[in-house]
Amino acid sequence: NCVGHVDVYSDDRQTHWDTNYKAVSDLVDLCNEHKKSLVHMSTDFVYCNSVDNASEKDVPVHPRNWYGYTKLLSDAHVQLKSNDFLLVRTSYKPYPFPYNKAWTSQEGNFDYVDVIAGLVTKLIEGNMKGVYNVGTKTKTMFDLAKQTNSEVLPSADLYHDTMPTNVTMNLGKLAEAL
């Protein structure tokens, strides 16, 4: 399940609720009914306001936006109700980095979509189950952007006050699985 309302700046509670939670709830029921595995893409945003380098066993804390909150709720629903699942907490960015500025104040394990997709594919091929943090070494958004956009400018100010500055995750379980 890669479907999600990912407009993290949006205050449109209902669209986030319908897409990121209600649709997932229905999908869990459908997969259970047909005895299918669910691969569910979540987000590192569930860890914002939590601990640095959060592991899959750390308790996520209430995110500061409807996006993170509804993704957190759907994660809990998948874990509680799904009979067979792989839940991936991650963050991926378009390749090459398309914007003219990138934050120096946001740190995480995000990477480009092709890199993250490769890691998720390995988990699926390995028949991994449960919750996995998926990402690469910790970096700022600016560090990532510089890899593919030599003209990107650093920006310390986040675009919106609901954006987390630290979404670092512990990747130990991923390393063991791969």
PDB file of N, CA, C and O in Angstrom, residues 104-172:
ATOM      1  N   THR A 104      18.914  22.600   6.192  1.00  0.00           N
ATOM      2  CA  THR A 104      20.061  22.134   6.966  1.00  0.00           C
ATOM      3  C   THR A 104      19.613  21.762   8.369  1.00  0.00           C
ATOM      4  O   THR A 104      20.365  21.142   9.119  1.00  0.00           O
ATOM      5  N   SER A 105      18.384  22.120   8.719  1.00  0.00           N
ATOM      6  CA  SER A 105      17.876  21.895  10.077  1.00  0.00           C
ATOM      7  C   SER A 105      17.002  20.647  10.198  1.00  0.00           C
ATOM      8  O   SER A 105      16.495  20.365  11.272  1.00  0.00           O
ATOM      9  N   GLN A 106      16.829  19.886   9.109  1.00  0.00           N
ATOM     10  CA  GLN A 106      16.069  18.637   9.185  1.00  0.00           C
ATOM     11  C   GLN A 106      17.022  17.472   8.956  1.00  0.00           C
ATOM     12  O   GLN A 106      17.722  17.404   7.947  1.00  0.00           O
ATOM     13  N   GLU A 107      17.015  16.545   9.915  1.00  0.00           N
ATOM     14  CA  GLU A 107      17.926  15.416   9.884  1.00  0.00           C
ATOM     15  C   GLU A 107      17.131  14.119   9.941  1.00  0.00           C
ATOM     16  O   GLU A 107      16.162  14.010  10.696  1.00  0.00           O
ATOM     17  N   GLY A 108      17.540  13.149   9.105  1.00  0.00           N
ATOM     18  CA  GLY A 108      16.839  11.872   9.081  1.00  0.00           C
ATOM     19  C   GLY A 108      17.590  10.840   8.269  1.00  0.00           C
ATOM     20  O   GLY A 108      18.729  11.055   7.857  1.00  0.00           O
ATOM     21  N   ASN A 109      16.926   9.741   8.004  1.00  0.00           N
ATOM     22  CA  ASN A 109      17.507   8.633   7.244  1.00  0.00           C
ATOM     23  C   ASN A 109      16.897   8.532   5.854  1.00  0.00           C
ATOM     24  O   ASN A 109      16.923   7.483   5.218  1.00  0.00           O
ATOM     25  N   PHE A 110      16.333   9.609   5.385  1.00  0.00           N
ATOM     26  CA  PHE A 110      15.700   9.669   4.073  1.00  0.00           C
ATOM     27  C   PHE A 110      16.727   9.477   2.971  1.00  0.00           C
ATOM     28  O   PHE A 110      17.917   9.665   3.163  1.00  0.00           O
ATOM     29  N   ASP A 111      16.228   9.081   1.808  1.00  0.00           N
ATOM     30  CA  ASP A 111      17.094   8.928   0.643  1.00  0.00           C
ATOM     31  C   ASP A 111      16.210   9.029  -0.593  1.00  0.00           C
ATOM     32  O   ASP A 111      15.007   9.249  -0.483  1.00  0.00           O
ATOM     33  N   TYR A 112      16.820   8.850  -1.743  1.00  0.00           N
ATOM     34  CA  TYR A 112      16.067   8.946  -2.992  1.00  0.00           C
ATOM     35  C   TYR A 112      15.203   7.699  -3.179  1.00  0.00           C
ATOM     36  O   TYR A 112      15.505   6.619  -2.671  1.00  0.00           O
ATOM     37  N   VAL A 113      14.124   7.870  -3.933  1.00  0.00           N
ATOM     38  CA  VAL A 113      13.118   6.818  -4.074  1.00  0.00           C
ATOM     39  C   VAL A 113      13.708   5.515  -4.603  1.00  0.00           C
ATOM     40  O   VAL A 113      13.327   4.434  -4.155  1.00  0.00           O
ATOM     41  N   ASP A 114      14.668   5.573  -5.520  1.00  0.00           N
ATOM     42  CA  ASP A 114      15.239   4.341  -6.057  1.00  0.00           C
ATOM     43  C   ASP A 114      16.022   3.569  -4.994  1.00  0.00           C
ATOM     44  O   ASP A 114      15.985   2.334  -4.957  1.00  0.00           O
ATOM     45  N   VAL A 115      16.690   4.273  -4.111  1.00  0.00           N
ATOM     46  CA  VAL A 115      17.455   3.626  -3.042  1.00  0.00           C
ATOM     47  C   VAL A 115      16.504   2.963  -2.042  1.00  0.00           C
ATOM     48  O   VAL A 115      16.681   1.796  -1.678  1.00  0.00           O
ATOM     49  N   ILE A 116      15.492   3.704  -1.611  1.00  0.00           N
ATOM     50  CA  ILE A 116      14.522   3.164  -0.648  1.00  0.00           C
ATOM     51  C   ILE A 116      13.756   1.991  -1.271  1.00  0.00           C
ATOM     52  O   ILE A 116      13.549   0.957  -0.624  1.00  0.00           O
ATOM     53  N   ALA A 117      13.348   2.121  -2.517  1.00  0.00           N
ATOM     54  CA  ALA A 117      12.616   1.038  -3.191  1.00  0.00           C
ATOM     55  C   ALA A 117      13.459  -0.236  -3.236  1.00  0.00           C
ATOM     56  O   ALA A 117      12.936  -1.342  -3.051  1.00  0.00           O
ATOM     57  N   GLY A 118      14.750  -0.096  -3.457  1.00  0.00           N
ATOM     58  CA  GLY A 118      15.628  -1.261  -3.472  1.00  0.00           C
ATOM     59  C   GLY A 118      15.676  -1.959  -2.120  1.00  0.00           C
ATOM     60  O   GLY A 118      15.663  -3.193  -2.048  1.00  0.00           O
ATOM     61  N   LEU A 119      15.713  -1.190  -1.050  1.00  0.00           N
ATOM     62  CA  LEU A 119      15.737  -1.769   0.297  1.00  0.00           C
ATOM     63  C   LEU A 119      14.412  -2.463   0.621  1.00  0.00           C
ATOM     64  O   LEU A 119      14.400  -3.563   1.186  1.00  0.00           O
ATOM     65  N   VAL A 120      13.302  -1.837   0.258  1.00  0.00           N
ATOM     66  CA  VAL A 120      11.982  -2.435   0.504  1.00  0.00           C
ATOM     67  C   VAL A 120      11.838  -3.725  -0.301  1.00  0.00           C
ATOM     68  O   VAL A 120      11.331  -4.732   0.209  1.00  0.00           O
ATOM     69  N   THR A 121      12.304  -3.717  -1.534  1.00  0.00           N
ATOM     70  CA  THR A 121      12.248  -4.916  -2.369  1.00  0.00           C
ATOM     71  C   THR A 121      12.996  -6.073  -1.713  1.00  0.00           C
ATOM     72  O   THR A 121      12.520  -7.209  -1.704  1.00  0.00           O
ATOM     73  N   LYS A 122      14.160  -5.795  -1.132  1.00  0.00           N
ATOM     74  CA  LYS A 122      14.922  -6.849  -0.450  1.00  0.00           C
ATOM     75  C   LYS A 122      14.156  -7.407   0.744  1.00  0.00           C
ATOM     76  O   LYS A 122      14.195  -8.614   1.003  1.00  0.00           O
ATOM     77  N   LEU A 123      13.458  -6.542   1.482  1.00  0.00           N
ATOM     78  CA  LEU A 123      12.649  -7.029   2.612  1.00  0.00           C
ATOM     79  C   LEU A 123      11.522  -7.933   2.118  1.00  0.00           C
ATOM     80  O   LEU A 123      11.253  -8.982   2.715  1.00  0.00           O
ATOM     81  N   ILE A 124      10.873  -7.519   1.053  1.00  0.00           N
ATOM     82  CA  ILE A 124       9.776  -8.335   0.490  1.00  0.00           C
ATOM     83  C   ILE A 124      10.311  -9.668  -0.008  1.00  0.00           C
ATOM     84  O   ILE A 124       9.741 -10.726   0.286  1.00  0.00           O
ATOM     85  N   GLU A 125      11.402  -9.646  -0.768  1.00  0.00           N
ATOM     86  CA  GLU A 125      11.989 -10.880  -1.293  1.00  0.00           C
ATOM     87  C   GLU A 125      12.452 -11.802  -0.171  1.00  0.00           C
ATOM     88  O   GLU A 125      12.434 -13.019  -0.314  1.00  0.00           O
ATOM     89  N   GLY A 126      12.846 -11.229   0.966  1.00  0.00           N
ATOM     90  CA  GLY A 126      13.261 -12.015   2.117  1.00  0.00           C
ATOM     91  C   GLY A 126      12.097 -12.462   2.992  1.00  0.00           C
ATOM     92  O   GLY A 126      12.311 -13.058   4.046  1.00  0.00           O
ATOM     93  N   ASN A 127      10.874 -12.131   2.568  1.00  0.00           N
ATOM     94  CA  ASN A 127       9.651 -12.506   3.286  1.00  0.00           C
ATOM     95  C   ASN A 127       9.645 -11.988   4.731  1.00  0.00           C
ATOM     96  O   ASN A 127       9.193 -12.674   5.646  1.00  0.00           O
ATOM     97  N   MET A 128      10.171 -10.781   4.922  1.00  0.00           N
ATOM     98  CA  MET A 128      10.212 -10.183   6.250  1.00  0.00           C
ATOM     99  C   MET A 128       8.806  -9.758   6.672  1.00  0.00           C
ATOM    100  O   MET A 128       7.995  -9.350   5.832  1.00  0.00           O
ATOM    101  N   LYS A 129       8.544  -9.851   7.950  1.00  0.00           N
ATOM    102  CA  LYS A 129       7.234  -9.498   8.516  1.00  0.00           C
ATOM    103  C   LYS A 129       7.449  -8.546   9.684  1.00  0.00           C
ATOM    104  O   LYS A 129       8.513  -8.532  10.307  1.00  0.00           O
ATOM    105  N   GLY A 130       6.437  -7.757   9.988  1.00  0.00           N
ATOM    106  CA  GLY A 130       6.502  -6.844  11.121  1.00  0.00           C
ATOM    107  C   GLY A 130       6.851  -5.431  10.695  1.00  0.00           C
ATOM    108  O   GLY A 130       6.674  -5.053   9.529  1.00  0.00           O
ATOM    109  N   VAL A 131       7.357  -4.660  11.639  1.00  0.00           N
ATOM    110  CA  VAL A 131       7.669  -3.247  11.420  1.00  0.00           C
ATOM    111  C   VAL A 131       9.167  -3.095  11.184  1.00  0.00           C
ATOM    112  O   VAL A 131       9.981  -3.637  11.935  1.00  0.00           O
ATOM    113  N   TYR A 132       9.512  -2.358  10.122  1.00  0.00           N
ATOM    114  CA  TYR A 132      10.913  -2.084   9.806  1.00  0.00           C
ATOM    115  C   TYR A 132      11.108  -0.602   9.519  1.00  0.00           C
ATOM    116  O   TYR A 132      10.351  -0.011   8.749  1.00  0.00           O
ATOM    117  N   ASN A 133      12.148  -0.023  10.147  1.00  0.00           N
ATOM    118  CA  ASN A 133      12.624   1.300   9.757  1.00  0.00           C
ATOM    119  C   ASN A 133      13.509   1.098   8.540  1.00  0.00           C
ATOM    120  O   ASN A 133      14.426   0.273   8.576  1.00  0.00           O
ATOM    121  N   VAL A 134      13.246   1.847   7.480  1.00  0.00           N
ATOM    122  CA  VAL A 134      14.011   1.681   6.241  1.00  0.00           C
ATOM    123  C   VAL A 134      14.585   3.030   5.841  1.00  0.00           C
ATOM    124  O   VAL A 134      13.855   4.014   5.678  1.00  0.00           O
ATOM    125  N   GLY A 135      15.895   3.064   5.687  1.00  0.00           N
ATOM    126  CA  GLY A 135      16.569   4.288   5.286  1.00  0.00           C
ATOM    127  C   GLY A 135      18.053   4.034   5.131  1.00  0.00           C
ATOM    128  O   GLY A 135      18.511   2.888   5.133  1.00  0.00           O
ATOM    129  N   THR A 136      18.800   5.107   5.019  1.00  0.00           N
ATOM    130  CA  THR A 136      20.252   5.043   4.899  1.00  0.00           C
ATOM    131  C   THR A 136      20.852   5.915   5.998  1.00  0.00           C
ATOM    132  O   THR A 136      20.127   6.425   6.847  1.00  0.00           O
ATOM    133  N   LYS A 137      22.149   6.111   5.964  1.00  0.00           N
ATOM    134  CA  LYS A 137      22.819   6.829   7.057  1.00  0.00           C
ATOM    135  C   LYS A 137      22.169   8.194   7.308  1.00  0.00           C
ATOM    136  O   LYS A 137      21.616   8.814   6.398  1.00  0.00           O
ATOM    137  N   THR A 138      22.272   8.643   8.536  1.00  0.00           N
ATOM    138  CA  THR A 138      21.692   9.923   8.943  1.00  0.00           C
ATOM    139  C   THR A 138      22.363  11.069   8.191  1.00  0.00           C
ATOM    140  O   THR A 138      23.584  11.092   8.037  1.00  0.00           O
ATOM    141  N   LYS A 139      21.523  12.000   7.741  1.00  0.00           N
ATOM    142  CA  LYS A 139      22.016  13.162   6.998  1.00  0.00           C
ATOM    143  C   LYS A 139      20.987  14.276   7.087  1.00  0.00           C
ATOM    144  O   LYS A 139      19.846  14.038   7.460  1.00  0.00           O
ATOM    145  N   THR A 140      21.373  15.477   6.715  1.00  0.00           N
ATOM    146  CA  THR A 140      20.403  16.565   6.590  1.00  0.00           C
ATOM    147  C   THR A 140      19.789  16.501   5.194  1.00  0.00           C
ATOM    148  O   THR A 140      20.343  15.876   4.281  1.00  0.00           O
ATOM    149  N   MET A 141      18.682  17.170   5.041  1.00  0.00           N
ATOM    150  CA  MET A 141      18.054  17.239   3.716  1.00  0.00           C
ATOM    151  C   MET A 141      18.999  17.918   2.730  1.00  0.00           C
ATOM    152  O   MET A 141      19.084  17.536   1.561  1.00  0.00           O
ATOM    153  N   PHE A 142      19.742  18.910   3.192  1.00  0.00           N
ATOM    154  CA  PHE A 142      20.707  19.598   2.335  1.00  0.00           C
ATOM    155  C   PHE A 142      21.792  18.628   1.867  1.00  0.00           C
ATOM    156  O   PHE A 142      22.177  18.643   0.695  1.00  0.00           O
ATOM    157  N   ASP A 143      22.294  17.780   2.776  1.00  0.00           N
ATOM    158  CA  ASP A 143      23.312  16.792   2.387  1.00  0.00           C
ATOM    159  C   ASP A 143      22.795  15.878   1.281  1.00  0.00           C
ATOM    160  O   ASP A 143      23.512  15.587   0.326  1.00  0.00           O
ATOM    161  N   LEU A 144      21.549  15.428   1.418  1.00  0.00           N
ATOM    162  CA  LEU A 144      20.952  14.577   0.385  1.00  0.00           C
ATOM    163  C   LEU A 144      20.815  15.339  -0.932  1.00  0.00           C
ATOM    164  O   LEU A 144      21.189  14.845  -1.991  1.00  0.00           O
ATOM    165  N   ALA A 145      20.306  16.540  -0.857  1.00  0.00           N
ATOM    166  CA  ALA A 145      20.067  17.346  -2.060  1.00  0.00           C
ATOM    167  C   ALA A 145      21.355  17.597  -2.843  1.00  0.00           C
ATOM    168  O   ALA A 145      21.358  17.552  -4.083  1.00  0.00           O
ATOM    169  N   LYS A 146      22.446  17.852  -2.143  1.00  0.00           N
ATOM    170  CA  LYS A 146      23.730  18.137  -2.801  1.00  0.00           C
ATOM    171  C   LYS A 146      24.235  16.960  -3.639  1.00  0.00           C
ATOM    172  O   LYS A 146      25.012  17.146  -4.573  1.00  0.00           O
ATOM    173  N   GLN A 147      23.764  15.756  -3.334  1.00  0.00           N
ATOM    174  CA  GLN A 147      24.185  14.577  -4.099  1.00  0.00           C
ATOM    175  C   GLN A 147      23.730  14.641  -5.551  1.00  0.00           C
ATOM    176  O   GLN A 147      24.393  14.093  -6.432  1.00  0.00           O
ATOM    177  N   THR A 148      22.607  15.313  -5.817  1.00  0.00           N
ATOM    178  CA  THR A 148      22.059  15.321  -7.179  1.00  0.00           C
ATOM    179  C   THR A 148      21.766  16.718  -7.712  1.00  0.00           C
ATOM    180  O   THR A 148      21.351  16.851  -8.861  1.00  0.00           O
ATOM    181  N   ASN A 149      21.966  17.733  -6.887  1.00  0.00           N
ATOM    182  CA  ASN A 149      21.676  19.101  -7.316  1.00  0.00           C
ATOM    183  C   ASN A 149      22.781  20.015  -6.793  1.00  0.00           C
ATOM    184  O   ASN A 149      22.716  20.492  -5.656  1.00  0.00           O
ATOM    185  N   SER A 150      23.776  20.249  -7.613  1.00  0.00           N
ATOM    186  CA  SER A 150      24.939  21.036  -7.181  1.00  0.00           C
ATOM    187  C   SER A 150      24.606  22.509  -6.942  1.00  0.00           C
ATOM    188  O   SER A 150      25.370  23.214  -6.297  1.00  0.00           O
ATOM    189  N   GLU A 151      23.464  22.958  -7.431  1.00  0.00           N
ATOM    190  CA  GLU A 151      23.100  24.369  -7.280  1.00  0.00           C
ATOM    191  C   GLU A 151      22.147  24.632  -6.113  1.00  0.00           C
ATOM    192  O   GLU A 151      21.760  25.770  -5.873  1.00  0.00           O
ATOM    193  N   VAL A 152      21.787  23.591  -5.377  1.00  0.00           N
ATOM    194  CA  VAL A 152      20.852  23.760  -4.265  1.00  0.00           C
ATOM    195  C   VAL A 152      21.486  24.646  -3.185  1.00  0.00           C
ATOM    196  O   VAL A 152      22.684  24.576  -2.932  1.00  0.00           O
ATOM    197  N   LEU A 153      20.673  25.496  -2.594  1.00  0.00           N
ATOM    198  CA  LEU A 153      21.131  26.402  -1.546  1.00  0.00           C
ATOM    199  C   LEU A 153      20.673  25.902  -0.175  1.00  0.00           C
ATOM    200  O   LEU A 153      19.570  25.371  -0.039  1.00  0.00           O
ATOM    201  N   PRO A 154      21.508  26.112   0.845  1.00  0.00           N
ATOM    202  CA  PRO A 154      21.107  25.691   2.185  1.00  0.00           C
ATOM    203  C   PRO A 154      20.061  26.633   2.773  1.00  0.00           C
ATOM    204  O   PRO A 154      20.089  27.838   2.530  1.00  0.00           O
ATOM    205  N   SER A 155      19.152  26.071   3.525  1.00  0.00           N
ATOM    206  CA  SER A 155      18.134  26.858   4.208  1.00  0.00           C
ATOM    207  C   SER A 155      17.963  26.292   5.613  1.00  0.00           C
ATOM    208  O   SER A 155      17.682  25.106   5.778  1.00  0.00           O
ATOM    209  N   ALA A 156      18.107  27.142   6.623  1.00  0.00           N
ATOM    210  CA  ALA A 156      17.949  26.701   8.011  1.00  0.00           C
ATOM    211  C   ALA A 156      16.488  26.704   8.427  1.00  0.00           C
ATOM    212  O   ALA A 156      16.087  25.975   9.325  1.00  0.00           O
ATOM    213  N   ASP A 157      15.691  27.526   7.793  1.00  0.00           N
ATOM    214  CA  ASP A 157      14.293  27.666   8.184  1.00  0.00           C
ATOM    215  C   ASP A 157      13.435  26.607   7.514  1.00  0.00           C
ATOM    216  O   ASP A 157      13.451  26.469   6.294  1.00  0.00           O
ATOM    217  N   LEU A 158      12.670  25.883   8.328  1.00  0.00           N
ATOM    218  CA  LEU A 158      11.719  24.946   7.771  1.00  0.00           C
ATOM    219  C   LEU A 158      10.555  25.718   7.178  1.00  0.00           C
ATOM    220  O   LEU A 158      10.202  26.786   7.657  1.00  0.00           O
ATOM    221  N   TYR A 159       9.968  25.151   6.150  1.00  0.00           N
ATOM    222  CA  TYR A 159       8.893  25.814   5.428  1.00  0.00           C
ATOM    223  C   TYR A 159       7.674  26.057   6.297  1.00  0.00           C
ATOM    224  O   TYR A 159       6.956  27.010   6.132  1.00  0.00           O
ATOM    225  N   HIS A 160       7.438  25.196   7.231  1.00  0.00           N
ATOM    226  CA  HIS A 160       6.208  25.247   8.010  1.00  0.00           C
ATOM    227  C   HIS A 160       6.517  24.758   9.424  1.00  0.00           C
ATOM    228  O   HIS A 160       7.353  23.873   9.601  1.00  0.00           O
ATOM    229  N   ASP A 161       5.869  25.301  10.434  1.00  0.00           N
ATOM    230  CA  ASP A 161       6.175  24.932  11.811  1.00  0.00           C
ATOM    231  C   ASP A 161       5.747  23.517  12.190  1.00  0.00           C
ATOM    232  O   ASP A 161       6.073  23.038  13.266  1.00  0.00           O
ATOM    233  N   THR A 162       5.041  22.822  11.312  1.00  0.00           N
ATOM    234  CA  THR A 162       4.661  21.439  11.607  1.00  0.00           C
ATOM    235  C   THR A 162       5.683  20.436  11.085  1.00  0.00           C
ATOM    236  O   THR A 162       5.511  19.237  11.277  1.00  0.00           O
ATOM    237  N   MET A 163       6.728  20.916  10.435  1.00  0.00           N
ATOM    238  CA  MET A 163       7.760  20.019   9.920  1.00  0.00           C
ATOM    239  C   MET A 163       8.715  19.629  11.041  1.00  0.00           C
ATOM    240  O   MET A 163       9.214  20.490  11.759  1.00  0.00           O
ATOM    241  N   PRO A 164       8.978  18.347  11.210  1.00  0.00           N
ATOM    242  CA  PRO A 164       9.909  17.928  12.257  1.00  0.00           C
ATOM    243  C   PRO A 164      11.355  18.199  11.862  1.00  0.00           C
ATOM    244  O   PRO A 164      11.695  18.173  10.679  1.00  0.00           O
ATOM    245  N   THR A 165      12.194  18.468  12.829  1.00  0.00           N
ATOM    246  CA  THR A 165      13.612  18.667  12.543  1.00  0.00           C
ATOM    247  C   THR A 165      14.403  17.373  12.680  1.00  0.00           C
ATOM    248  O   THR A 165      15.441  17.224  12.067  1.00  0.00           O
ATOM    249  N   ASN A 166      13.907  16.443  13.502  1.00  0.00           N
ATOM    250  CA  ASN A 166      14.624  15.197  13.719  1.00  0.00           C
ATOM    251  C   ASN A 166      13.686  14.017  13.482  1.00  0.00           C
ATOM    252  O   ASN A 166      12.751  13.808  14.242  1.00  0.00           O
ATOM    253  N   VAL A 167      13.939  13.267  12.438  1.00  0.00           N
ATOM    254  CA  VAL A 167      13.189  12.044  12.155  1.00  0.00           C
ATOM    255  C   VAL A 167      14.176  10.884  11.970  1.00  0.00           C
ATOM    256  O   VAL A 167      13.996  10.011  11.130  1.00  0.00           O
ATOM    257  N   THR A 168      15.231  10.898  12.798  1.00  0.00           N
ATOM    258  CA  THR A 168      16.232   9.839  12.710  1.00  0.00           C
ATOM    259  C   THR A 168      15.675   8.530  13.249  1.00  0.00           C
ATOM    260  O   THR A 168      14.869   8.516  14.177  1.00  0.00           O
ATOM    261  N   MET A 169      16.107   7.446  12.624  1.00  0.00           N
ATOM    262  CA  MET A 169      15.630   6.124  12.997  1.00  0.00           C
ATOM    263  C   MET A 169      16.811   5.175  13.200  1.00  0.00           C
ATOM    264  O   MET A 169      17.829   5.271  12.526  1.00  0.00           O
ATOM    265  N   ASN A 170      16.642   4.224  14.092  1.00  0.00           N
ATOM    266  CA  ASN A 170      17.600   3.157  14.279  1.00  0.00           C
ATOM    267  C   ASN A 170      17.371   2.152  13.146  1.00  0.00           C
ATOM    268  O   ASN A 170      16.256   1.677  12.964  1.00  0.00           O
ATOM    269  N   LEU A 171      18.424   1.825  12.420  1.00  0.00           N
ATOM    270  CA  LEU A 171      18.315   0.929  11.265  1.00  0.00           C
ATOM    271  C   LEU A 171      18.919  -0.451  11.530  1.00  0.00           C
ATOM    272  O   LEU A 171      19.163  -1.220  10.591  1.00  0.00           O
ATOM    273  N   GLY A 172      19.111  -0.783  12.797  1.00  0.00           N
ATOM    274  CA  GLY A 172      19.710  -2.061  13.154  1.00  0.00           C
ATOM    275  C   GLY A 172      18.920  -3.273  12.692  1.00  0.00           C
ATOM    276  O   GLY A 172      19.486  -4.250  12.189  1.00  0.00           O
TER     277      GLY A 172
END
